[in-house]
Amino acid sequence: MRLADKSAVVTGAGSGIGRTAAQRLAAEGAAVVVSDIAEEDGLRTVEAIRAIGGTAEFLACDVSDEQSVTRLFDDARRILGGLDLAVNNAGIGHTPARLHEMPVETWDQVLSVDLRGTFLCLRAELKIMTEIGHGSIVNMASNAGVKNAPQMAAYTAAKHGVVGLTKNAALQYARDDIRVNSVCPGTVATPGIAGFPDDIRQTWADLIPMGRLGTPEEIAASIAFLLSDDAGFITGTNLLVDGGLMYD
Ligand SMILES: NC(=O)c1ccc[n+]([C@@H]2O[C@H](COP(=O)([O-])OP(=O)(O)OC[C@H]3O[C@@H](n4cnc5c(N)ncnc54)[C@H](O)[C@@H]3O)[C@@H](O)[C@H]2O)c1
């Protein structure tokens, strides 16, 4: 699955799945632009990649902001000399709440980062990839993109949107040698879920047929596979990496 001589951008790469995915792509030989809204976290990912002899640069970006995304991909293309691979991973969750009690601000914030952010990045990546004539993209969905996440209406709606957007983009660009897939993790032990109360996290682990949370490394491996030429005939797929949760 070597990704030598490939160039990649990973958003939300300052933590959790994004950081681990950036490290995995770099370990496979790709030159990686590590992007995140949190500068210090992103720089730590770059340090970790360089420490193992990989190639990485940090570029700050708020994926929900159009100008910020335009700047990210202009700069990334210049630094990388192109763009072969992209992982649209940046995303946020929200405090569980019954829908009628959910603040409108929560809805707007989650849709803006998780769905609008994915759209803005995808749009910028496809502009570059149609020009250079190839590419492979992975969007970060979630188990909440294919089934209900209890009391997480905004997150469920946003991630269902990511799955739909992935299929749409995959078919629009299938004849441009650009593949677009999504990954649907079940619950994964990352800093992103560390803020939830212990009892909620335990409930999530108990819900998974394999009886444990996933690891960021397991998700990163699936991302690397979908990006690689080993997945050359796969586009529009939504890969479940969820310990069996979907079919329980
Ligand atoms: N952890 C899980 O159980 C799980 C399960 C399914 C899907 N996911 C998805 O995987 C992705 C990563 O999740 P994680 O658990 O690693 O989260 P995390 O919180 O550990 O990392 C998310 C990163 O995204 C960055 N980010 C947040 N808002 C941003 C913005 N507006 N612009 C740019 N960067 C921004 C954060 O600074 C952080 O570094 C998310 O899209 C999440 O929805 C996570």
CSV table of C-alpha atoms and ligand atoms in Angstrom, one decimal:
chain,number,residue,atom,x,y,z
A,1,MET,CA,0.0,0.0,0.0
A,2,ARG,CA,3.0,2.3,-0.4
A,3,LEU,CA,2.1,6.0,-1.0
A,4,ALA,CA,5.6,7.1,-1.9
A,5,ASP,CA,5.8,10.2,-4.1
A,6,LYS,CA,2.1,11.1,-3.3
A,7,SER,CA,1.1,14.4,-1.8
A,8,ALA,CA,-1.7,14.7,0.8
A,9,VAL,CA,-3.7,17.1,2.8
A,10,VAL,CA,-5.4,15.9,6.1
A,11,THR,CA,-7.8,18.3,7.9
A,12,GLY,CA,-8.4,18.1,11.6
A,13,ALA,CA,-4.9,16.5,11.8
A,14,GLY,CA,-4.0,18.0,15.2
A,15,SER,CA,-5.7,15.2,17.1
A,16,GLY,CA,-7.3,11.8,17.2
A,17,ILE,CA,-8.1,10.1,13.9
A,18,GLY,CA,-6.8,12.9,11.8
A,19,ARG,CA,-3.4,13.0,13.5
A,20,THR,CA,-3.1,9.2,13.3
A,21,ALA,CA,-4.1,9.2,9.6
A,22,ALA,CA,-1.5,11.9,8.8
A,23,GLN,CA,1.1,9.9,10.5
A,24,ARG,CA,0.1,6.7,8.7
A,25,LEU,CA,0.2,8.4,5.3
A,26,ALA,CA,3.6,9.9,6.0
A,27,ALA,CA,4.8,6.4,7.2
A,28,GLU,CA,3.6,5.1,3.8
A,29,GLY,CA,5.8,7.7,2.1
A,30,ALA,CA,3.4,10.5,1.3
A,31,ALA,CA,4.3,14.2,1.8
A,32,VAL,CA,1.6,15.5,4.1
A,33,VAL,CA,0.1,18.9,4.8
A,34,VAL,CA,-1.2,18.7,8.3
A,35,SER,CA,-4.1,21.1,8.7
A,36,ASP,CA,-6.1,22.0,11.8
A,37,ILE,CA,-7.9,25.0,13.4
A,38,ALA,CA,-5.7,24.4,16.4
A,39,GLU,CA,-2.2,25.5,15.5
A,40,GLU,CA,-0.2,24.0,18.5
A,41,ASP,CA,-1.9,20.6,18.0
A,42,GLY,CA,-1.2,20.6,14.3
A,43,LEU,CA,2.5,21.5,14.9
A,44,ARG,CA,2.8,18.6,17.3
A,45,THR,CA,1.6,16.2,14.6
A,46,VAL,CA,4.2,17.7,12.2
A,47,GLU,CA,6.9,17.1,14.9
A,48,ALA,CA,5.8,13.5,15.3
A,49,ILE,CA,5.9,12.8,11.6
A,50,ARG,CA,9.3,14.4,11.2
A,51,ALA,CA,10.6,12.4,14.2
A,52,ILE,CA,10.0,9.2,12.2
A,53,GLY,CA,11.7,10.7,9.1
A,54,GLY,CA,8.5,11.7,7.3
A,55,THR,CA,7.7,14.9,5.4
A,56,ALA,CA,5.1,17.3,6.8
A,57,GLU,CA,4.2,20.9,6.9
A,58,PHE,CA,1.4,22.6,9.0
A,59,LEU,CA,-1.2,25.0,7.5
A,60,ALA,CA,-3.9,26.4,9.8
A,61,CYS,CA,-7.5,26.3,8.5
A,62,ASP,CA,-11.0,26.6,9.7
A,63,VAL,CA,-12.8,24.2,7.4
A,64,SER,CA,-16.1,26.0,7.9
A,65,ASP,CA,-14.7,29.3,6.5
A,66,GLU,CA,-14.6,29.6,2.7
A,67,GLN,CA,-11.6,32.0,2.5
A,68,SER,CA,-9.6,29.9,5.0
A,69,VAL,CA,-10.2,26.7,2.9
A,70,THR,CA,-9.3,28.5,-0.3
A,71,ARG,CA,-6.0,29.7,1.3
A,72,LEU,CA,-5.3,26.2,2.6
A,73,PHE,CA,-5.5,24.5,-0.8
A,74,ASP,CA,-3.7,27.3,-2.6
A,75,ASP,CA,-0.8,27.1,-0.2
A,76,ALA,CA,-0.9,23.3,0.0
A,77,ARG,CA,-0.7,23.0,-3.8
A,78,ARG,CA,2.3,25.3,-3.9
A,79,ILE,CA,4.1,23.5,-1.1
A,80,LEU,CA,3.3,20.0,-2.3
A,81,GLY,CA,3.6,20.8,-6.0
A,82,GLY,CA,0.2,19.2,-6.6
A,83,LEU,CA,-2.4,17.2,-4.6
A,84,ASP,CA,-2.9,13.5,-5.0
A,85,LEU,CA,-4.7,12.6,-1.8
A,86,ALA,CA,-7.0,14.3,0.6
A,87,VAL,CA,-8.7,13.3,3.9
A,88,ASN,CA,-11.6,15.6,4.9
A,89,ASN,CA,-11.6,14.6,8.6
A,90,ALA,CA,-12.2,17.7,10.6
A,91,GLY,CA,-15.4,17.4,12.5
A,92,ILE,CA,-17.1,18.1,15.8
A,93,GLY,CA,-19.8,16.4,17.8
A,94,HIS,CA,-22.3,17.9,20.3
A,95,THR,CA,-23.8,17.3,23.7
A,96,PRO,CA,-26.6,14.8,23.4
A,97,ALA,CA,-30.0,16.5,23.6
A,98,ARG,CA,-33.6,15.8,22.6
A,99,LEU,CA,-34.2,17.5,19.3
A,100,HIS,CA,-36.8,20.0,20.8
A,101,GLU,CA,-34.3,21.1,23.3
A,102,MET,CA,-31.4,21.5,20.9
A,103,PRO,CA,-30.1,25.1,20.6
A,104,VAL,CA,-30.2,26.3,17.0
A,105,GLU,CA,-26.5,27.4,17.5
A,106,THR,CA,-25.6,23.8,18.1
A,107,TRP,CA,-27.3,22.8,14.8
A,108,ASP,CA,-25.6,25.6,12.9
A,109,GLN,CA,-22.1,24.9,14.4
A,110,VAL,CA,-22.1,21.2,13.7
A,111,LEU,CA,-23.6,21.5,10.2
A,112,SER,CA,-21.1,24.2,9.4
A,113,VAL,CA,-18.0,22.2,10.4
A,114,ASP,CA,-19.0,18.7,9.6
A,115,LEU,CA,-21.0,19.2,6.3
A,116,ARG,CA,-20.2,22.6,5.0
A,117,GLY,CA,-16.6,22.1,5.9
A,118,THR,CA,-16.5,18.8,4.0
A,119,PHE,CA,-18.1,20.4,1.0
A,120,LEU,CA,-15.7,23.4,0.9
A,121,CYS,CA,-12.7,21.2,1.1
A,122,LEU,CA,-14.0,18.7,-1.4
A,123,ARG,CA,-14.7,21.6,-3.8
A,124,ALA,CA,-11.2,23.0,-3.5
A,125,GLU,CA,-9.6,19.5,-3.9
A,126,LEU,CA,-11.7,18.7,-7.0
A,127,LYS,CA,-10.6,21.9,-8.6
A,128,ILE,CA,-7.0,20.9,-8.3
A,129,MET,CA,-7.5,17.2,-9.1
A,130,THR,CA,-9.5,17.9,-12.2
A,131,GLU,CA,-6.6,20.1,-13.4
A,132,ILE,CA,-3.9,17.6,-12.6
A,133,GLY,CA,-6.0,14.7,-13.9
A,134,HIS,CA,-6.2,12.3,-10.9
A,135,GLY,CA,-6.8,12.1,-7.2
A,136,SER,CA,-8.2,10.1,-4.3
A,137,ILE,CA,-10.3,11.5,-1.5
A,138,VAL,CA,-11.7,10.1,1.8
A,139,ASN,CA,-14.4,12.0,3.7
A,140,MET,CA,-14.9,11.3,7.3
A,141,ALA,CA,-18.4,10.1,8.0
A,142,SER,CA,-19.5,8.1,11.1
A,143,ASN,CA,-21.7,5.3,12.1
A,144,ALA,CA,-24.1,8.3,12.6
A,145,GLY,CA,-23.9,8.7,8.8
A,146,VAL,CA,-25.8,5.4,8.3
A,147,LYS,CA,-27.9,4.9,11.4
A,148,ASN,CA,-29.2,6.9,14.3
A,149,ALA,CA,-26.9,8.3,17.0
A,150,PRO,CA,-29.2,8.7,20.0
A,151,GLN,CA,-30.0,12.3,20.8
A,152,MET,CA,-27.5,13.5,18.3
A,153,ALA,CA,-29.8,15.0,15.7
A,154,ALA,CA,-27.3,17.6,14.3
A,155,TYR,CA,-24.4,15.1,14.1
A,156,THR,CA,-26.6,12.4,12.5
A,157,ALA,CA,-27.9,14.8,9.9
A,158,ALA,CA,-24.5,16.2,9.1
A,159,LYS,CA,-22.9,12.8,8.8
A,160,HIS,CA,-25.7,11.4,6.6
A,161,GLY,CA,-25.0,14.5,4.5
A,162,VAL,CA,-21.3,13.5,4.2
A,163,VAL,CA,-22.3,10.0,3.0
A,164,GLY,CA,-24.6,11.5,0.4
A,165,LEU,CA,-22.1,14.1,-0.7
A,166,THR,CA,-19.5,11.4,-1.1
A,167,LYS,CA,-21.7,9.3,-3.4
A,168,ASN,CA,-22.6,12.4,-5.5
A,169,ALA,CA,-18.9,13.5,-5.9
A,170,ALA,CA,-17.8,9.9,-6.6
A,171,LEU,CA,-20.1,9.6,-9.6
A,172,GLN,CA,-19.5,13.1,-10.9
A,173,TYR,CA,-15.8,12.5,-11.1
A,174,ALA,CA,-15.7,8.8,-11.8
A,175,ARG,CA,-14.4,9.4,-15.4
A,176,ASP,CA,-11.8,12.0,-14.2
A,177,ASP,CA,-9.7,9.3,-12.5
A,178,ILE,CA,-10.7,10.8,-9.2
A,179,ARG,CA,-12.1,8.5,-6.5
A,180,VAL,CA,-14.1,9.7,-3.6
A,181,ASN,CA,-15.0,7.4,-0.6
A,182,SER,CA,-16.0,7.8,3.0
A,183,VAL,CA,-15.2,6.0,6.1
A,184,CYS,CA,-17.8,5.2,8.8
A,185,PRO,CA,-16.1,4.6,12.2
A,186,GLY,CA,-18.0,3.3,15.1
A,187,THR,CA,-17.0,4.8,18.4
A,188,VAL,CA,-13.2,5.3,18.5
A,189,ALA,CA,-11.1,6.1,21.5
A,190,THR,CA,-9.8,9.7,20.7
A,191,PRO,CA,-9.6,13.0,22.5
A,192,GLY,CA,-12.7,13.9,20.6
A,193,ILE,CA,-14.8,11.7,22.8
A,194,ALA,CA,-12.8,12.0,26.0
A,195,GLY,CA,-14.9,14.9,27.1
A,196,PHE,CA,-18.1,12.8,27.3
A,197,PRO,CA,-19.0,11.3,30.7
A,198,ASP,CA,-17.6,7.9,31.5
A,199,ASP,CA,-21.0,6.3,31.7
A,200,ILE,CA,-21.8,7.5,28.2
A,201,ARG,CA,-18.5,6.2,26.8
A,202,GLN,CA,-19.0,2.8,28.5
A,203,THR,CA,-22.5,2.6,26.9
A,204,TRP,CA,-21.0,3.2,23.5
A,205,ALA,CA,-18.4,0.5,24.0
A,206,ASP,CA,-21.1,-1.9,25.3
A,207,LEU,CA,-23.2,-1.2,22.1
A,208,ILE,CA,-20.4,-2.5,19.9
A,209,PRO,CA,-20.6,-6.2,19.1
A,210,MET,CA,-16.8,-6.6,19.4
A,211,GLY,CA,-17.1,-5.2,22.9
A,212,ARG,CA,-14.6,-2.4,22.7
A,213,LEU,CA,-14.0,1.0,21.1
A,214,GLY,CA,-12.1,1.2,17.9
A,215,THR,CA,-8.5,2.7,17.8
A,216,PRO,CA,-7.4,5.6,15.7
A,217,GLU,CA,-4.8,3.3,14.0
A,218,GLU,CA,-7.6,1.0,12.8
A,219,ILE,CA,-9.4,3.9,11.2
A,220,ALA,CA,-6.2,5.3,9.7
A,221,ALA,CA,-5.4,2.0,8.1
A,222,SER,CA,-8.8,2.0,6.3
A,223,ILE,CA,-8.2,5.6,5.2
A,224,ALA,CA,-4.8,4.7,3.8
A,225,PHE,CA,-6.2,1.7,2.0
A,226,LEU,CA,-9.0,3.7,0.3
A,227,LEU,CA,-6.6,6.4,-0.7
A,228,SER,CA,-4.1,3.9,-2.2
A,229,ASP,CA,-4.0,2.2,-5.6
A,230,ASP,CA,-4.9,-1.0,-3.8
A,231,ALA,CA,-8.5,0.4,-3.8
A,232,GLY,CA,-8.2,1.5,-7.5
A,233,PHE,CA,-11.7,0.2,-8.4
A,234,ILE,CA,-13.5,1.5,-5.3
A,235,THR,CA,-15.4,4.8,-5.5
A,236,GLY,CA,-18.5,6.0,-3.8
A,237,THR,CA,-18.1,3.4,-1.1
A,238,ASN,CA,-18.9,4.1,2.5
A,239,LEU,CA,-16.5,1.8,4.5
A,240,LEU,CA,-17.9,0.7,7.8
A,241,VAL,CA,-15.1,0.3,10.4
A,242,ASP,CA,-17.3,-0.2,13.4
A,243,GLY,CA,-16.8,-3.5,15.2
A,244,GLY,CA,-20.1,-4.8,13.8
A,245,LEU,CA,-22.2,-2.0,15.1
A,246,MET,CA,-24.1,-1.4,11.9
A,247,TYR,CA,-25.5,-4.9,11.7
A,248,ASP,CA,-26.3,-5.4,15.4
B,1,LIG,N1,-14.0,9.4,17.7
B,1,LIG,C1,-15.1,8.8,17.3
B,1,LIG,O1,-15.6,7.9,17.9
B,1,LIG,C2,-15.6,9.1,15.9
B,1,LIG,C3,-16.5,8.2,15.3
B,1,LIG,C4,-17.0,8.4,14.1
B,1,LIG,C5,-16.6,9.5,13.4
B,1,LIG,N2,-15.7,10.4,13.9
B,1,LIG,C6,-15.2,11.5,13.1
B,1,LIG,O2,-13.9,11.5,12.9
B,1,LIG,C7,-13.3,12.8,12.8
B,1,LIG,C8,-12.2,13.0,13.8
B,1,LIG,O3,-12.8,12.7,15.1
B,1,LIG,P1,-11.8,12.6,16.4
B,1,LIG,O4,-12.5,11.8,17.4
B,1,LIG,O5,-10.4,12.2,16.0
B,1,LIG,O6,-11.9,14.1,16.9
B,1,LIG,P2,-10.8,15.0,17.7
B,1,LIG,O7,-11.6,16.1,18.4
B,1,LIG,O8,-9.8,14.2,18.4
B,1,LIG,O9,-10.1,15.7,16.5
B,1,LIG,C9,-10.8,16.6,15.6
B,1,LIG,C10,-9.8,17.7,15.1
B,1,LIG,O10,-10.6,18.5,14.2
B,1,LIG,C11,-10.2,19.9,14.5
B,1,LIG,N3,-11.2,20.8,14.2
B,1,LIG,C12,-12.4,21.0,14.8
B,1,LIG,N4,-13.1,22.0,14.2
B,1,LIG,C13,-12.4,22.4,13.1
B,1,LIG,C14,-12.5,23.3,12.1
B,1,LIG,N5,-13.6,24.1,12.1
B,1,LIG,N6,-11.6,23.4,11.1
B,1,LIG,C15,-10.5,22.6,11.2
B,1,LIG,N7,-10.2,21.7,12.1
B,1,LIG,C16,-11.2,21.6,13.1
B,1,LIG,C17,-9.9,19.9,16.0
B,1,LIG,O11,-9.1,21.0,16.4
B,1,LIG,C18,-9.2,18.5,16.2
B,1,LIG,O12,-7.8,18.6,16.1
B,1,LIG,C19,-14.6,13.7,13.0
B,1,LIG,O13,-15.1,14.1,11.7
B,1,LIG,C20,-15.5,12.9,13.7
B,1,LIG,O14,-16.9,13.3,13.5
B,1,LIG,C21,-15.1,10.2,15.2
